[in-house]
Amino acid sequence: MIVIPAGEFWMGSPESEEGRGSDERRRRVKINRPFAIGQYAVTFNEYDRFCAEGCRTKPEDENWGRGNRPVINISWLDALYYTEWLSSQTGQTYRLPSEAEWEYAARAGTQTAFWWGNSINPDQANYGGNHMKIVLVDQFRPNPWGLYQVLGNVWEWTCSQYDVNSNGVEKLYSDRDTSGPLSARGGAWFGGSAWVRSATRTGFSPAFSNNNLGFVSPILIVPLFFSFTLLPPFSAFQLNLVLL
C-alpha cells in the first residue's frame, strides 16, 4: 500500500476544462490525516482468494484473463464484502475510499485534467476502446504518488453517495442496507477521454455490476481516524470517521 500524506487540494474541475461535467463543482478540500491506499486496483488474483473461502461467487472475466488484471463485474456490495473480509483477515479496519480521498490520491498534487497534463494518448491509459478490454494493473506508469491506473481501465467504487448536485458535503456509507447510488471514479477501458479525467464522476446502484467496474484496494487510515474540511469560499464543515 502507498501512504498518502495529509494536505489540501482543489476537488472538481474549472469551468474551462474540456469535457467537464455539470456534477464537477469545484471546491477546496483539506485532508487532515494521512491514509494508506492500494497501489493497484484489486486484481482477480486477490479477489479469487477471497471467493475461494466461500465469501462470494467468482465474477466472470469475459474471457479476457484473470491473474494480475483488475477484477471486474463487481458490485459495490461485492467490494464491501471484500473490505470486511480483508479487515477480518488482517486485524486492521479497511474501507473503500471516499470521493475526496480518491480524487486527492489520483491527482497526486496535480490540478490538470489528467495527472500528467491536459491531453491524453493511448500510451498513458487504457481508454476509448484502444485495447477493447481490461489490461494488467501495472501496464502504464504510475502517478507521482506511485498509484497505477487511477485513470482508465476500470471504474473504481467509492464509499460516497453519488449526488449530481453535490454541494461538497459527502455522505459516506459502509453498510449493506445502502440504496445508493454510490459514486465510482476514474473511468474505464471503453470510455472516451472526457470520461477518464481526474474530476469525472458517475454513480451506480450498489447491486449493479458490469465489465468495466472494479475497485481500488481498500484504504487504511493512519492512524485509524480521518477527517476532512471544506475550505472557503464554501461554508466550512468537518466530517469525522472513527474506524473501529
mmCIF file of C-alpha atoms in Angstrom:
data_model
loop_
_atom_site.group_PDB
_atom_site.id
_atom_site.type_symbol
_atom_site.label_atom_id
_atom_site.label_comp_id
_atom_site.label_asym_id
_atom_site.label_seq_id
_atom_site.Cartn_x
_atom_site.Cartn_y
_atom_site.Cartn_z
ATOM 1 C CA MET A 1 0.000 0.000 0.000
ATOM 2 C CA ILE A 2 1.016 3.622 -0.512
ATOM 3 C CA VAL A 3 0.771 6.155 2.325
ATOM 4 C CA ILE A 4 -0.892 9.343 1.099
ATOM 5 C CA PRO A 5 0.105 12.470 3.056
ATOM 6 C CA ALA A 6 -2.340 14.907 4.592
ATOM 7 C CA GLY A 7 -2.891 18.073 2.584
ATOM 8 C CA GLU A 8 -5.407 20.136 0.659
ATOM 9 C CA PHE A 9 -6.436 20.372 -2.990
ATOM 10 C CA TRP A 10 -8.962 21.670 -5.473
ATOM 11 C CA MET A 11 -11.592 18.972 -5.930
ATOM 12 C CA GLY A 12 -13.712 19.047 -9.097
ATOM 13 C CA SER A 13 -12.860 20.902 -12.285
ATOM 14 C CA PRO A 14 -12.702 24.507 -13.512
ATOM 15 C CA GLU A 15 -15.412 25.611 -15.942
ATOM 16 C CA SER A 16 -12.767 25.923 -18.655
ATOM 17 C CA GLU A 17 -11.793 22.225 -18.547
ATOM 18 C CA GLU A 18 -12.598 20.362 -21.754
ATOM 19 C CA GLY A 19 -15.111 17.565 -21.218
ATOM 20 C CA ARG A 20 -16.232 18.959 -17.847
ATOM 21 C CA GLY A 21 -19.473 17.575 -16.401
ATOM 22 C CA SER A 22 -22.105 19.620 -14.586
ATOM 23 C CA ASP A 23 -21.577 17.479 -11.462
ATOM 24 C CA GLU A 24 -17.934 18.544 -11.003
ATOM 25 C CA ARG A 25 -18.437 21.623 -8.839
ATOM 26 C CA ARG A 26 -15.017 22.903 -7.844
ATOM 27 C CA ARG A 27 -14.164 23.396 -4.186
ATOM 28 C CA ARG A 28 -11.175 23.437 -1.876
ATOM 29 C CA VAL A 29 -10.882 20.345 0.352
ATOM 30 C CA LYS A 30 -8.426 19.570 3.114
ATOM 31 C CA ILE A 31 -7.378 16.020 4.015
ATOM 32 C CA ASN A 32 -6.415 16.279 7.667
ATOM 33 C CA ARG A 33 -4.935 12.818 8.168
ATOM 34 C CA PRO A 34 -2.666 10.572 6.097
ATOM 35 C CA PHE A 35 -4.089 7.303 4.824
ATOM 36 C CA ALA A 36 -2.796 4.220 3.057
ATOM 37 C CA ILE A 37 -4.330 3.047 -0.218
ATOM 38 C CA GLY A 38 -3.608 0.174 -2.564
ATOM 39 C CA GLN A 39 -1.042 0.816 -5.293
ATOM 40 C CA TYR A 40 -3.242 -1.005 -7.819
ATOM 41 C CA ALA A 41 -6.883 -1.880 -8.336
ATOM 42 C CA VAL A 42 -7.861 -5.149 -6.645
ATOM 43 C CA THR A 43 -6.851 -7.949 -9.014
ATOM 44 C CA PHE A 44 -8.512 -11.227 -9.931
ATOM 45 C CA ASN A 45 -5.719 -12.990 -8.023
ATOM 46 C CA GLU A 46 -6.645 -11.136 -4.837
ATOM 47 C CA TYR A 47 -10.403 -11.352 -5.263
ATOM 48 C CA ASP A 48 -10.338 -15.035 -6.244
ATOM 49 C CA ARG A 49 -8.602 -15.859 -2.940
ATOM 50 C CA PHE A 50 -11.478 -14.141 -1.159
ATOM 51 C CA CYS A 51 -14.011 -16.140 -3.206
ATOM 52 C CA ALA A 52 -12.149 -19.396 -2.551
ATOM 53 C CA GLU A 53 -13.092 -19.069 1.113
ATOM 54 C CA GLY A 54 -16.760 -19.195 0.141
ATOM 55 C CA CYS A 55 -17.355 -15.493 0.677
ATOM 56 C CA ARG A 56 -18.736 -14.691 -2.797
ATOM 57 C CA THR A 57 -19.057 -16.263 -6.245
ATOM 58 C CA LYS A 58 -16.140 -15.693 -8.614
ATOM 59 C CA PRO A 59 -17.066 -12.987 -11.158
ATOM 60 C CA GLU A 60 -16.819 -13.577 -14.898
ATOM 61 C CA ASP A 61 -13.684 -12.339 -16.654
ATOM 62 C CA GLU A 62 -15.266 -12.053 -20.148
ATOM 63 C CA ASN A 63 -12.504 -14.410 -21.392
ATOM 64 C CA TRP A 64 -10.019 -11.541 -21.070
ATOM 65 C CA GLY A 65 -7.921 -13.331 -18.463
ATOM 66 C CA ARG A 66 -7.633 -13.141 -14.679
ATOM 67 C CA GLY A 67 -4.384 -13.056 -12.713
ATOM 68 C CA ASN A 68 -2.939 -9.553 -12.421
ATOM 69 C CA ARG A 69 -5.815 -7.865 -14.234
ATOM 70 C CA PRO A 70 -8.299 -5.775 -12.240
ATOM 71 C CA VAL A 71 -11.286 -7.766 -11.064
ATOM 72 C CA ILE A 72 -14.452 -6.769 -12.960
ATOM 73 C CA ASN A 73 -18.185 -7.453 -12.789
ATOM 74 C CA ILE A 74 -18.023 -6.274 -9.185
ATOM 75 C CA SER A 75 -20.900 -4.526 -7.435
ATOM 76 C CA TRP A 76 -20.474 -2.071 -4.580
ATOM 77 C CA LEU A 77 -21.796 -4.764 -2.260
ATOM 78 C CA ASP A 78 -19.149 -7.192 -3.539
ATOM 79 C CA ALA A 79 -16.475 -4.597 -2.782
ATOM 80 C CA LEU A 80 -17.952 -4.011 0.673
ATOM 81 C CA TYR A 81 -17.850 -7.733 1.497
ATOM 82 C CA TYR A 82 -14.213 -7.811 0.370
ATOM 83 C CA THR A 83 -13.258 -4.950 2.703
ATOM 84 C CA GLU A 84 -14.972 -6.720 5.596
ATOM 85 C CA TRP A 85 -13.144 -9.951 4.789
ATOM 86 C CA LEU A 86 -9.789 -8.174 4.459
ATOM 87 C CA SER A 87 -10.339 -6.484 7.808
ATOM 88 C CA SER A 88 -11.097 -9.830 9.464
ATOM 89 C CA GLN A 89 -8.013 -11.436 7.884
ATOM 90 C CA THR A 90 -5.574 -8.706 8.902
ATOM 91 C CA GLY A 91 -6.975 -7.342 12.154
ATOM 92 C CA GLN A 92 -6.934 -3.860 10.610
ATOM 93 C CA THR A 93 -10.002 -1.848 9.576
ATOM 94 C CA TYR A 94 -10.265 -1.256 5.835
ATOM 95 C CA ARG A 95 -12.925 0.517 3.790
ATOM 96 C CA LEU A 96 -13.470 1.953 0.336
ATOM 97 C CA PRO A 97 -12.143 5.492 -0.183
ATOM 98 C CA SER A 98 -14.454 8.493 -0.175
ATOM 99 C CA GLU A 99 -14.658 10.569 -3.349
ATOM 100 C CA ALA A 100 -12.442 13.218 -1.764
ATOM 101 C CA GLU A 101 -9.821 10.665 -0.755
ATOM 102 C CA TRP A 102 -9.945 9.010 -4.170
ATOM 103 C CA GLU A 103 -9.527 12.240 -6.135
ATOM 104 C CA TYR A 104 -6.833 13.569 -3.808
ATOM 105 C CA ALA A 105 -4.816 10.376 -4.278
ATOM 106 C CA ALA A 106 -5.478 10.227 -8.029
ATOM 107 C CA ARG A 107 -4.374 13.819 -8.619
ATOM 108 C CA ALA A 108 -1.213 13.358 -6.549
ATOM 109 C CA GLY A 109 -0.692 17.090 -6.209
ATOM 110 C CA THR A 110 -1.692 17.983 -9.779
ATOM 111 C CA GLN A 111 -4.564 20.188 -10.961
ATOM 112 C CA THR A 112 -4.689 19.353 -14.672
ATOM 113 C CA ALA A 113 -7.433 17.311 -16.340
ATOM 114 C CA PHE A 114 -5.259 14.194 -16.092
ATOM 115 C CA TRP A 115 -2.468 13.789 -13.568
ATOM 116 C CA TRP A 116 0.117 14.027 -16.380
ATOM 117 C CA GLY A 117 -1.371 17.105 -18.125
ATOM 118 C CA ASN A 118 -4.358 18.339 -20.116
ATOM 119 C CA SER A 119 -4.171 15.939 -23.057
ATOM 120 C CA ILE A 120 -4.184 12.156 -23.332
ATOM 121 C CA ASN A 121 -2.960 9.469 -25.721
ATOM 122 C CA PRO A 122 -3.104 5.628 -25.758
ATOM 123 C CA ASP A 123 0.398 5.381 -24.253
ATOM 124 C CA GLN A 124 -0.870 6.896 -20.999
ATOM 125 C CA ALA A 125 -4.046 4.975 -20.112
ATOM 126 C CA ASN A 126 -6.483 2.274 -21.216
ATOM 127 C CA TYR A 127 -9.456 4.251 -22.524
ATOM 128 C CA GLY A 128 -11.558 4.839 -25.614
ATOM 129 C CA GLY A 129 -11.604 1.175 -26.587
ATOM 130 C CA ASN A 130 -7.913 1.248 -27.521
ATOM 131 C CA HIS A 131 -7.442 -2.257 -26.123
ATOM 132 C CA MET A 132 -11.132 -3.299 -26.186
ATOM 133 C CA LYS A 133 -10.726 -4.950 -22.767
ATOM 134 C CA ILE A 134 -9.051 -4.570 -19.402
ATOM 135 C CA VAL A 135 -5.256 -4.726 -19.206
ATOM 136 C CA LEU A 136 -2.749 -5.623 -16.468
ATOM 137 C CA VAL A 137 -2.892 -3.284 -13.484
ATOM 138 C CA ASP A 138 0.733 -2.175 -13.925
ATOM 139 C CA GLN A 139 0.706 -1.728 -17.707
ATOM 140 C CA PHE A 140 1.043 2.072 -17.598
ATOM 141 C CA ARG A 141 3.332 4.247 -15.499
ATOM 142 C CA PRO A 142 2.111 5.311 -12.040
ATOM 143 C CA ASN A 143 1.133 8.799 -10.929
ATOM 144 C CA PRO A 144 3.609 10.908 -8.878
ATOM 145 C CA TRP A 145 2.493 9.201 -5.662
ATOM 146 C CA GLY A 146 3.063 5.715 -7.074
ATOM 147 C CA LEU A 147 -0.548 4.707 -7.828
ATOM 148 C CA TYR A 148 -1.192 2.786 -11.042
ATOM 149 C CA GLN A 149 -4.063 3.291 -13.473
ATOM 150 C CA VAL A 150 -6.165 5.612 -11.356
ATOM 151 C CA LEU A 151 -7.491 6.833 -14.708
ATOM 152 C CA GLY A 152 -8.907 4.342 -17.200
ATOM 153 C CA ASN A 153 -9.054 0.517 -17.268
ATOM 154 C CA VAL A 154 -11.905 0.159 -14.716
ATOM 155 C CA TRP A 155 -14.212 2.466 -12.795
ATOM 156 C CA GLU A 156 -13.443 2.296 -9.081
ATOM 157 C CA TRP A 157 -16.130 2.256 -6.404
ATOM 158 C CA THR A 158 -16.032 4.744 -3.515
ATOM 159 C CA CYS A 159 -17.987 4.812 -0.249
ATOM 160 C CA SER A 160 -19.634 8.152 -1.134
ATOM 161 C CA GLN A 161 -23.219 8.644 -2.201
ATOM 162 C CA TYR A 162 -23.456 9.995 -5.745
ATOM 163 C CA ASP A 163 -25.212 13.378 -5.818
ATOM 164 C CA VAL A 164 -25.256 15.139 -9.181
ATOM 165 C CA ASN A 165 -25.893 18.451 -7.404
ATOM 166 C CA SER A 166 -23.346 17.933 -4.653
ATOM 167 C CA ASN A 167 -22.578 20.995 -2.534
ATOM 168 C CA GLY A 168 -19.413 19.368 -1.255
ATOM 169 C CA VAL A 169 -20.878 17.505 1.713
ATOM 170 C CA GLU A 170 -20.210 13.808 1.164
ATOM 171 C CA LYS A 171 -22.479 11.139 2.613
ATOM 172 C CA LEU A 172 -20.391 8.058 3.292
ATOM 173 C CA TYR A 173 -21.719 4.512 3.521
ATOM 174 C CA SER A 174 -20.308 1.276 4.869
ATOM 175 C CA ASP A 175 -23.352 -0.946 5.462
ATOM 176 C CA ARG A 176 -25.239 -3.442 3.328
ATOM 177 C CA ASP A 177 -28.597 -1.639 3.535
ATOM 178 C CA THR A 178 -27.445 1.246 1.346
ATOM 179 C CA SER A 179 -29.834 2.027 -1.524
ATOM 180 C CA GLY A 180 -27.434 4.294 -3.406
ATOM 181 C CA PRO A 181 -26.482 5.421 -5.919
ATOM 182 C CA LEU A 182 -22.808 5.201 -4.971
ATOM 183 C CA SER A 183 -20.040 7.107 -6.716
ATOM 184 C CA ALA A 184 -17.471 5.500 -8.981
ATOM 185 C CA ARG A 185 -14.389 7.290 -10.249
ATOM 186 C CA GLY A 186 -11.560 7.037 -12.776
ATOM 187 C CA GLY A 187 -13.264 5.965 -15.994
ATOM 188 C CA ALA A 188 -12.795 2.694 -17.840
ATOM 189 C CA TRP A 189 -11.362 0.944 -20.886
ATOM 190 C CA PHE A 190 -14.258 1.814 -23.211
ATOM 191 C CA GLY A 191 -14.882 5.485 -22.320
ATOM 192 C CA GLY A 192 -13.613 8.479 -24.262
ATOM 193 C CA SER A 193 -11.041 10.939 -22.938
ATOM 194 C CA ALA A 194 -13.620 13.099 -21.132
ATOM 195 C CA TRP A 195 -14.559 10.088 -19.008
ATOM 196 C CA VAL A 196 -11.079 9.388 -17.665
ATOM 197 C CA ARG A 197 -10.276 12.833 -16.255
ATOM 198 C CA SER A 198 -9.396 13.148 -12.572
ATOM 199 C CA ALA A 199 -12.643 15.032 -11.837
ATOM 200 C CA THR A 200 -15.037 12.755 -13.749
ATOM 201 C CA ARG A 201 -17.862 11.353 -11.613
ATOM 202 C CA THR A 202 -20.638 8.823 -12.090
ATOM 203 C CA GLY A 203 -22.911 6.750 -9.873
ATOM 204 C CA PHE A 204 -24.500 3.304 -9.848
ATOM 205 C CA SER A 205 -26.852 1.235 -7.712
ATOM 206 C CA PRO A 206 -24.937 -0.717 -5.038
ATOM 207 C CA ALA A 207 -26.078 -4.001 -6.609
ATOM 208 C CA PHE A 208 -25.041 -3.022 -10.154
ATOM 209 C CA SER A 209 -22.027 -4.670 -11.787
ATOM 210 C CA ASN A 210 -20.564 -4.890 -15.283
ATOM 211 C CA ASN A 211 -17.305 -5.494 -17.141
ATOM 212 C CA ASN A 212 -15.918 -2.012 -16.541
ATOM 213 C CA LEU A 213 -16.466 -1.832 -12.772
ATOM 214 C CA GLY A 214 -13.826 -2.793 -10.228
ATOM 215 C CA PHE A 215 -12.376 -1.156 -7.127
ATOM 216 C CA VAL A 216 -9.102 0.104 -5.766
ATOM 217 C CA SER A 217 -7.507 -1.793 -2.897
ATOM 218 C CA PRO A 218 -9.320 -0.576 0.246
ATOM 219 C CA ILE A 219 -7.810 2.185 2.349
ATOM 220 C CA LEU A 220 -6.412 2.047 5.844
ATOM 221 C CA ILE A 221 -6.387 5.268 7.831
ATOM 222 C CA VAL A 222 -3.102 6.162 9.521
ATOM 223 C CA PRO A 223 -3.943 6.375 12.394
ATOM 224 C CA LEU A 224 -7.475 4.935 12.406
ATOM 225 C CA PHE A 225 -9.149 8.335 12.435
ATOM 226 C CA PHE A 226 -9.979 10.532 9.488
ATOM 227 C CA SER A 227 -11.373 13.990 8.935
ATOM 228 C CA PHE A 228 -11.551 16.419 6.073
ATOM 229 C CA THR A 229 -12.633 20.019 5.958
ATOM 230 C CA LEU A 230 -14.171 22.043 3.152
ATOM 231 C CA LEU A 231 -12.333 25.337 2.813
ATOM 232 C CA PRO A 232 -13.639 28.766 1.688
ATOM 233 C CA PRO A 233 -15.349 30.057 -0.410
ATOM 234 C CA PHE A 234 -17.860 27.375 0.659
ATOM 235 C CA SER A 235 -19.247 27.016 4.160
ATOM 236 C CA ALA A 236 -16.793 25.087 6.286
ATOM 237 C CA PHE A 237 -17.759 21.670 7.577
ATOM 238 C CA GLN A 238 -15.909 18.761 9.046
ATOM 239 C CA LEU A 239 -16.645 15.075 8.587
ATOM 240 C CA ASN A 240 -15.029 12.678 11.033
ATOM 241 C CA LEU A 241 -14.894 8.900 10.711
ATOM 242 C CA VAL A 242 -13.693 6.746 13.559
ATOM 243 C CA LEU A 243 -12.812 3.338 12.144
ATOM 244 C CA LEU A 244 -13.323 0.780 14.892
#
